[in-house]
PDB file of C-alpha atoms in Angstrom:
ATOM      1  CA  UNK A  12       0.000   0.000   0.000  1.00  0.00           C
ATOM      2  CA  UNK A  13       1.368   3.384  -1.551  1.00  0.00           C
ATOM      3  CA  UNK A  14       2.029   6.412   1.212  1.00  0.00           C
ATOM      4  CA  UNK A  15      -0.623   8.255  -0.429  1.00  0.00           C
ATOM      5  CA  UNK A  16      -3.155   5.399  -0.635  1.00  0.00           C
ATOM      6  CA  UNK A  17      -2.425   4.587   3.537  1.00  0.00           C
ATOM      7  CA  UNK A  18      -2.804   8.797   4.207  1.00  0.00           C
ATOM      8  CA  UNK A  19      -6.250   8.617   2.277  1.00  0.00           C
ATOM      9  CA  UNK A  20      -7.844   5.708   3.905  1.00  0.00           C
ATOM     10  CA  UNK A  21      -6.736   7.200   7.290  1.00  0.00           C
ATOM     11  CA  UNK A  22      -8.701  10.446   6.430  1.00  0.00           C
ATOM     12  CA  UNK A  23     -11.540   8.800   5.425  1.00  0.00           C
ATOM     13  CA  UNK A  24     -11.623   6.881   8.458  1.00  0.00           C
ATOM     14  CA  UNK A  25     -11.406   9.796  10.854  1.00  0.00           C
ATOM     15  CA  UNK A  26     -14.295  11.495   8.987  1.00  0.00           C
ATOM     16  CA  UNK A  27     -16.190   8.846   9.198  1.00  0.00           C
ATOM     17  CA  UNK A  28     -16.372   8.150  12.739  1.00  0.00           C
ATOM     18  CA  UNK A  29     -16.940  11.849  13.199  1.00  0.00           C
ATOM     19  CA  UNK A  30     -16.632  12.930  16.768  1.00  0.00           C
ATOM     20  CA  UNK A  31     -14.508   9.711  18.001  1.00  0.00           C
ATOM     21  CA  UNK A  32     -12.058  10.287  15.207  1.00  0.00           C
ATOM     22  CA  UNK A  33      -8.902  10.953  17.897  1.00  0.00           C
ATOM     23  CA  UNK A  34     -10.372   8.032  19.392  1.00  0.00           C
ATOM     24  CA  UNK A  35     -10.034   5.064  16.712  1.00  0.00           C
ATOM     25  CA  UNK A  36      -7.539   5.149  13.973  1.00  0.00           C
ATOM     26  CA  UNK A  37      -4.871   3.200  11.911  1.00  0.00           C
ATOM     27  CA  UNK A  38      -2.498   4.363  14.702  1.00  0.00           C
ATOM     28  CA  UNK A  39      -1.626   4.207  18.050  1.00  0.00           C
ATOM     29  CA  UNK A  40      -4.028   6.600  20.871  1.00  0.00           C
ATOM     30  CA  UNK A  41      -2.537   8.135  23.906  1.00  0.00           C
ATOM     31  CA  UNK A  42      -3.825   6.599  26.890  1.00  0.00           C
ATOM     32  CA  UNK A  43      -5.177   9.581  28.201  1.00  0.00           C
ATOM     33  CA  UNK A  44      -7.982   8.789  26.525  1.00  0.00           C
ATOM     34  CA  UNK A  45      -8.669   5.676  27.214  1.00  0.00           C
ATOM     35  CA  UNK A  46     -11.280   3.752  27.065  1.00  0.00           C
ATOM     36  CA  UNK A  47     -12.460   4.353  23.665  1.00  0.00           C
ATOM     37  CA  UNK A  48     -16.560   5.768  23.949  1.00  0.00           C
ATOM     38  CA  UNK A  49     -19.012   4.478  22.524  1.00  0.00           C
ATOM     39  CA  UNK A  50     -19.323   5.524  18.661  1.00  0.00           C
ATOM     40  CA  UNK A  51     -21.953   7.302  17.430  1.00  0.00           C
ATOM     41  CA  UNK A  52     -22.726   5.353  14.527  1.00  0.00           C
ATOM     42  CA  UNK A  53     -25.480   6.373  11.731  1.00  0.00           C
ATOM     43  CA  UNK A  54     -28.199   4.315  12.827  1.00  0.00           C
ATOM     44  CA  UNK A  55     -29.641   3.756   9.020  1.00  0.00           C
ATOM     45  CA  UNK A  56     -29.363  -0.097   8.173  1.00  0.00           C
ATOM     46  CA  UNK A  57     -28.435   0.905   4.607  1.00  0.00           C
ATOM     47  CA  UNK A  58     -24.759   0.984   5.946  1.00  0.00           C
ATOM     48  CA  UNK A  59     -24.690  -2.410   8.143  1.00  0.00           C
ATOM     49  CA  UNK A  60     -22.698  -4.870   6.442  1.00  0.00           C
ATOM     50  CA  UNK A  61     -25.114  -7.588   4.423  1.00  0.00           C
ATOM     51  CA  UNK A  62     -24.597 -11.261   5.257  1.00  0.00           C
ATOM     52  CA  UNK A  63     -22.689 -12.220   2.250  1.00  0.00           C
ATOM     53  CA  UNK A  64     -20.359  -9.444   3.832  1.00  0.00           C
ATOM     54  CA  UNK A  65     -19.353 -11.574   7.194  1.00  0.00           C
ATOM     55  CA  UNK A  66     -18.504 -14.566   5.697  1.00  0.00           C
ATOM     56  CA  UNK A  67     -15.943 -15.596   8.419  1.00  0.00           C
ATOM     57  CA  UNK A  68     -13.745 -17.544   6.605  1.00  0.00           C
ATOM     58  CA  UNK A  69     -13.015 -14.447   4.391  1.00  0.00           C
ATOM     59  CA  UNK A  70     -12.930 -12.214   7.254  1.00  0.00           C
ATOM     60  CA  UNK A  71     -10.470 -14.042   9.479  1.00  0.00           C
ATOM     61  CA  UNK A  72      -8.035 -14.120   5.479  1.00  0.00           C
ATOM     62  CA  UNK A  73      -8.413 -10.416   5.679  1.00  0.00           C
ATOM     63  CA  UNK A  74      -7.636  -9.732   9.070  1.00  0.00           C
ATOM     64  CA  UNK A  75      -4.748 -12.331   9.457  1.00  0.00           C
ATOM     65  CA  UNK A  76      -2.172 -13.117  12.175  1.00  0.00           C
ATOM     66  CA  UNK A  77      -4.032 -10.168  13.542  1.00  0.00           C
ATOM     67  CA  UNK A  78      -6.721 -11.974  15.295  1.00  0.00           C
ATOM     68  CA  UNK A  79      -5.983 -12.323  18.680  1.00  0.00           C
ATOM     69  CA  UNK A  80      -8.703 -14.583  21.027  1.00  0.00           C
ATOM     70  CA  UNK A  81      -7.605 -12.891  24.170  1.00  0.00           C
ATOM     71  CA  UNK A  82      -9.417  -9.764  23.339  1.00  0.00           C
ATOM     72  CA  UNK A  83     -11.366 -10.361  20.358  1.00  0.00           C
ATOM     73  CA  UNK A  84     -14.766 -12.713  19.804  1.00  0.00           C
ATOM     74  CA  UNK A  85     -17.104 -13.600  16.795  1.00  0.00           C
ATOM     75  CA  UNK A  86     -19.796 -14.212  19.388  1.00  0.00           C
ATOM     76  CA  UNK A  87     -20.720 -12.839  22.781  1.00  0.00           C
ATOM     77  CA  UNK A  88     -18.891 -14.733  25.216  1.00  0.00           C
ATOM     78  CA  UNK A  89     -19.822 -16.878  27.937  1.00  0.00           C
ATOM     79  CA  UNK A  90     -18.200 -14.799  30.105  1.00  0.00           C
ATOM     80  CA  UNK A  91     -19.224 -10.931  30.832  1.00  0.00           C
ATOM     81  CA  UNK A  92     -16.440  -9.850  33.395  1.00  0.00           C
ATOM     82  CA  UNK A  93     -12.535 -11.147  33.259  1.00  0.00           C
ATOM     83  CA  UNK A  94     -11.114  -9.309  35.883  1.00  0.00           C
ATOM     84  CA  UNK A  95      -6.857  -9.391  36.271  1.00  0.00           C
ATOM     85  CA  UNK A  96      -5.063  -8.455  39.874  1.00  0.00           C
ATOM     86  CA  UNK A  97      -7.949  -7.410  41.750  1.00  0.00           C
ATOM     87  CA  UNK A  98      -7.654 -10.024  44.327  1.00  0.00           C
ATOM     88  CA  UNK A  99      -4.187 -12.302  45.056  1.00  0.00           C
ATOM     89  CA  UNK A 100      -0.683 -12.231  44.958  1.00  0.00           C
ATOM     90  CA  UNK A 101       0.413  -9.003  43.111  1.00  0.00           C
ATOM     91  CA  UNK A 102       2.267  -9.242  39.642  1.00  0.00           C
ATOM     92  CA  UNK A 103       5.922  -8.758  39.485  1.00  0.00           C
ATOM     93  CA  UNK A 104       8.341  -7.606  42.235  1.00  0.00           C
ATOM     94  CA  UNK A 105       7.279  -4.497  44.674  1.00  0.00           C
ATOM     95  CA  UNK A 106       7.821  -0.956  43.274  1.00  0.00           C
ATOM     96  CA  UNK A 107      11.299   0.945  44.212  1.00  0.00           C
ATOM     97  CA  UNK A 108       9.161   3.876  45.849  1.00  0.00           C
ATOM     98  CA  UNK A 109       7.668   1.395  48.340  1.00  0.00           C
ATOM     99  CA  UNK A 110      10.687  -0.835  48.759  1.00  0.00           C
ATOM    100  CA  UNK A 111      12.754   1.512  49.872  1.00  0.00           C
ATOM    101  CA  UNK A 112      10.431   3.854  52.161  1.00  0.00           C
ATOM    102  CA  UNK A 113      12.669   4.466  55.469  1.00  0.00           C
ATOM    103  CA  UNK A 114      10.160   3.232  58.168  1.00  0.00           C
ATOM    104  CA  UNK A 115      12.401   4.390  60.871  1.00  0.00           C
ATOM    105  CA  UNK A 116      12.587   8.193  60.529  1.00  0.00           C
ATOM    106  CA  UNK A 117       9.224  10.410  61.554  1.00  0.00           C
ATOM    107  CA  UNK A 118       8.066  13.652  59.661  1.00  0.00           C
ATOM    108  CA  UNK A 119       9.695  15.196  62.938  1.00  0.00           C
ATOM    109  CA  UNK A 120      12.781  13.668  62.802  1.00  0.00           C
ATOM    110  CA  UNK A 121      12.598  11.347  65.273  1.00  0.00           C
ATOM    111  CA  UNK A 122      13.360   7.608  64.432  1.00  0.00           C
ATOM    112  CA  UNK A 123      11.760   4.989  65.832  1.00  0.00           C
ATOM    113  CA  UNK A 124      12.820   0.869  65.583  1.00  0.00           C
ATOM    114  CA  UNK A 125      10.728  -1.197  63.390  1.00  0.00           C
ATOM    115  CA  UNK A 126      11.037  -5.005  63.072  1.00  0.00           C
ATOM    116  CA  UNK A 127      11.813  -6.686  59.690  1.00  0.00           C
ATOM    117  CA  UNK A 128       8.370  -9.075  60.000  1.00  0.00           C
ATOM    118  CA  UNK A 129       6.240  -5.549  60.885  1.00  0.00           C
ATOM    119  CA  UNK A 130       8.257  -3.751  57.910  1.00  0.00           C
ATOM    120  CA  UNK A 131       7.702  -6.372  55.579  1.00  0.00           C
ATOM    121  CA  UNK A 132       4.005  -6.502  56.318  1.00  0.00           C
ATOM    122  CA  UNK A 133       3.528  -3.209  56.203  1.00  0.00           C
ATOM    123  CA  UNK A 134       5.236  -2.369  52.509  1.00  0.00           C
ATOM    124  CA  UNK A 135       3.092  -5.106  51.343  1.00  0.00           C
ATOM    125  CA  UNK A 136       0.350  -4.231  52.702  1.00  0.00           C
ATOM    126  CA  UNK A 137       0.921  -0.809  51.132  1.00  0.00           C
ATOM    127  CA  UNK A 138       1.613  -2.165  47.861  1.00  0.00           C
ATOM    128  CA  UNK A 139      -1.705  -4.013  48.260  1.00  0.00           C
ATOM    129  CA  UNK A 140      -3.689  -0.965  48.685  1.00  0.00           C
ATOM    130  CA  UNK A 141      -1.885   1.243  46.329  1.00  0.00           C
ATOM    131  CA  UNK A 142      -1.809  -1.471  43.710  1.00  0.00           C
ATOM    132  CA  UNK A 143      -4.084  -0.510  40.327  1.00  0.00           C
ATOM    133  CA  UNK A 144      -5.598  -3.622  38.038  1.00  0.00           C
ATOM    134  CA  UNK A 145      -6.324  -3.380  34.829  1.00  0.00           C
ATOM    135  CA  UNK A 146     -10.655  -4.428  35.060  1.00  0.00           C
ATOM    136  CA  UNK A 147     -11.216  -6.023  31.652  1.00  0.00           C
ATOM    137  CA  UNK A 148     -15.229  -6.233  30.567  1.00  0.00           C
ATOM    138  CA  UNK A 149     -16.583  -7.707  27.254  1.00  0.00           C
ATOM    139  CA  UNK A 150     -17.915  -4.902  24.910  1.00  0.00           C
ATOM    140  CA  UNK A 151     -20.179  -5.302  21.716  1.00  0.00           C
ATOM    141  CA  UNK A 152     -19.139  -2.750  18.972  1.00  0.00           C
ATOM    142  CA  UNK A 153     -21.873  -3.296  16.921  1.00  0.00           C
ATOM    143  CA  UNK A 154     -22.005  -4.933  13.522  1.00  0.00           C
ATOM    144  CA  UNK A 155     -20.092  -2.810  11.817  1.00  0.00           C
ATOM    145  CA  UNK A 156     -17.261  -4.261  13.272  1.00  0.00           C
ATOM    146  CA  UNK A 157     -15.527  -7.738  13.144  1.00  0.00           C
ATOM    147  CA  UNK A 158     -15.030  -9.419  15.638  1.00  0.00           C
ATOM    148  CA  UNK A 159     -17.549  -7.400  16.708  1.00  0.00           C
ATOM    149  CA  UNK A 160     -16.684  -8.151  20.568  1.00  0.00           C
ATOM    150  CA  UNK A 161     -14.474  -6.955  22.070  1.00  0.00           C
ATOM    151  CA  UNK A 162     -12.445  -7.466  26.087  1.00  0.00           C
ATOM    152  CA  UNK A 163     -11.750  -3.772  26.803  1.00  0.00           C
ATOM    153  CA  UNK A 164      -9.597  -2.434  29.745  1.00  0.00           C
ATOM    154  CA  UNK A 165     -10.587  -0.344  32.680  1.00  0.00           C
ATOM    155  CA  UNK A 166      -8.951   1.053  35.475  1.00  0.00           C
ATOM    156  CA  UNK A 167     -10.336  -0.191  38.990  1.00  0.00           C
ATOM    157  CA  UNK A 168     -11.898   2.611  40.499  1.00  0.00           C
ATOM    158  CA  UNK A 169     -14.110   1.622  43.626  1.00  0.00           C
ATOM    159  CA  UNK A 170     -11.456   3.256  46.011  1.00  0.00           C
ATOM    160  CA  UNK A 171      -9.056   5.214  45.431  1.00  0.00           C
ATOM    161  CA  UNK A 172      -5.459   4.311  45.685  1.00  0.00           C
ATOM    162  CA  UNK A 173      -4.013   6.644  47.995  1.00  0.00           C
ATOM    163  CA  UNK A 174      -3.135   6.546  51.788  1.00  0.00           C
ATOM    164  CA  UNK A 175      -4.275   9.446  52.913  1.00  0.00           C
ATOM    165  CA  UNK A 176      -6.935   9.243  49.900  1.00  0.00           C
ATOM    166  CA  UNK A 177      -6.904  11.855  46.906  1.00  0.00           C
ATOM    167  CA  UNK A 178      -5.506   9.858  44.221  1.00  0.00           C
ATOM    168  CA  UNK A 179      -7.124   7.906  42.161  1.00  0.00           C
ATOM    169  CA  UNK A 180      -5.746   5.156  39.099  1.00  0.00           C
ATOM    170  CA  UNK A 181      -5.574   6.103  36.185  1.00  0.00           C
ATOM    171  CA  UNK A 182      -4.079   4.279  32.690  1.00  0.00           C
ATOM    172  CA  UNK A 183      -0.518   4.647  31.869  1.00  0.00           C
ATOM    173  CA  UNK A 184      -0.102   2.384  29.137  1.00  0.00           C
ATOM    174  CA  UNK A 185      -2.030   0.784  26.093  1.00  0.00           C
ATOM    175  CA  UNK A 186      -1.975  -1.722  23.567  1.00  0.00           C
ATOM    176  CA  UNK A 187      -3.354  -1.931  20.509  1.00  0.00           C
ATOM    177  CA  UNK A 188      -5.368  -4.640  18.342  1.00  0.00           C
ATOM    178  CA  UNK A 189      -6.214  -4.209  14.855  1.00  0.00           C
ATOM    179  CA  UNK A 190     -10.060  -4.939  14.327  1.00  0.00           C
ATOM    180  CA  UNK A 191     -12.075  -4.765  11.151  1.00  0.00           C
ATOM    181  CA  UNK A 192     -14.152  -1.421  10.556  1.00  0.00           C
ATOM    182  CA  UNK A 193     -16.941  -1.831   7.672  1.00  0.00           C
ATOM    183  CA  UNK A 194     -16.829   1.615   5.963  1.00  0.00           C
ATOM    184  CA  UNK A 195     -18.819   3.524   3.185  1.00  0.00           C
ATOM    185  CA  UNK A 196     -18.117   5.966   1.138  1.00  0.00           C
ATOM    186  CA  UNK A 197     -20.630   7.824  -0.877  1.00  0.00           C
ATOM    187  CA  UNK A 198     -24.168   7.781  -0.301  1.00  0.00           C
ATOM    188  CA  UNK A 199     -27.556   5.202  -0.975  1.00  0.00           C
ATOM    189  CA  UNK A 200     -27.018   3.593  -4.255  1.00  0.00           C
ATOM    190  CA  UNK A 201     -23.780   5.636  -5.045  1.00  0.00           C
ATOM    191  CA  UNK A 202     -21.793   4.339  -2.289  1.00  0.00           C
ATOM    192  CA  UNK A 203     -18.943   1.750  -1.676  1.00  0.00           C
ATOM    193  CA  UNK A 204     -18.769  -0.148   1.144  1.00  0.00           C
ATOM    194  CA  UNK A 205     -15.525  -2.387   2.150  1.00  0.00           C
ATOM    195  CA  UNK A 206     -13.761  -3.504   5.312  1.00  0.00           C
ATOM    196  CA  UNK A 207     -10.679  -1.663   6.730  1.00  0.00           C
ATOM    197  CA  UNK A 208      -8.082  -2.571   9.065  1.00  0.00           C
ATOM    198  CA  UNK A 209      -8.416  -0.013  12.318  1.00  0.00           C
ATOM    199  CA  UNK A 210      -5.828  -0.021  15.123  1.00  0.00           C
ATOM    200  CA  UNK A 211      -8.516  -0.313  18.643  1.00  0.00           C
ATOM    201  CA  UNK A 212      -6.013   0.692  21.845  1.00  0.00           C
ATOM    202  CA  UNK A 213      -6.927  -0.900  24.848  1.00  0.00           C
ATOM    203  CA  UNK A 214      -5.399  -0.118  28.581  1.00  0.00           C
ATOM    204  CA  UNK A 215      -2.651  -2.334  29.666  1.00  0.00           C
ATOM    205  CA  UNK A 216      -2.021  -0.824  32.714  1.00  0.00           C
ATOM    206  CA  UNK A 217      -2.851   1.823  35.318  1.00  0.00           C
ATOM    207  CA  UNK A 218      -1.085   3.422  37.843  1.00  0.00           C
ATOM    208  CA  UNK A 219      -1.972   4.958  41.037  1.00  0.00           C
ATOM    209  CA  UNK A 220      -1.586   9.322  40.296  1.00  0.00           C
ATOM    210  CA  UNK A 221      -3.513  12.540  41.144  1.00  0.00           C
TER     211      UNK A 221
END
């Protein structure tokens, strides 16, 4: 695909999905603005995709290696909510900025003698409470899209994540899958319908920030 060719199709997408168009594109969002809203599609039928049009077997050709079925499903899943970290042992190894907090010295100066068991407890207990999962729900995105379900990332945000509160999480960090987006051009009998690649970002992880 010429440069030109790639720079058109990326125009016509953004116009197309009108005021989501910094949302959804054939590159990569900033996670500030994350998760993607709900598009406000045109609700006229003429521009749904006909059944000869989601053949799968052609569909899973066009989108390729592409498909991934961690985050992507023909039909609505069995399962509404996956959710990752929210309860057990924490992923990875304990941040720096809680590892090393100096138990022993007060705001006044003062230090004080803390045990290694009550230490250790404590920094993972804080770790615990400041920790921020990644919530991941199934979301339908409508016909005009294949697969038209989606597993989309949220930040957990029943509490927030601060001790003293105030801070809440928030996403830091995104990845993106590249979905089919049925798009026309033109209008009633003059227009041409086809399916595009679109890059979707979805969070990969939050962190804990005001």
């Amino acid at each position: 695909m010429g440069l030109s060719h790639t720079l058109l199709v990326y125009v016509l997408v953004c116009v197309h999905l009108g005021v989501s168009q910094h949302f959804l594109r054939l590159r990569p969002s900033p996670s500030d603005h994350l998760p993607v809203p709900d598009l406000k599609e045109d609700p006229d039928p003429e521009y749904d995709p006909r059944e000869q049009d989601l053949v799968e077997r052609t569909l899973r050709k066009k989108l390729g290696s592409n498909f991934d079925p961690n985050f992507m499903s023909i039909t609505s899943p069995m399962v509404n909510i996956s959710t990752t970290d929210v309860q057990g042992k924490l992923p990875g190894s304990m941040p720096p900025e809680i590892k090393n907090i100096d138990l022993t010295r007060t705001p006044y100066g003062k230090r004080v003698k803390v045990g290694k068991k009550a230490r250790r407890k404590f920094l993972q207990w804080l770790w615990t409470y400041t920790h921020c999962p990644v919530v991941h729900t199934w979301k339908d995105l409508g016909v005009r899209f294949w697969p038209r379900y989606i597993k989309e990332g949220n930040c957990f945000s029943e509490r927030s994540c601060s001790f003293p509160e105030g801070m809440s999480c928030k996403p830091v960090r995104s990845i993106n899958k590249i979905f089919l987006r049925w798009y026309c051009q033109g209008f009633l009998r003059q227009k041409y319908c086809t399916w595009i690649q679109v890059q979707y970002p979805i969070i990969s992880e939050c962190k804990c920030s005001c």
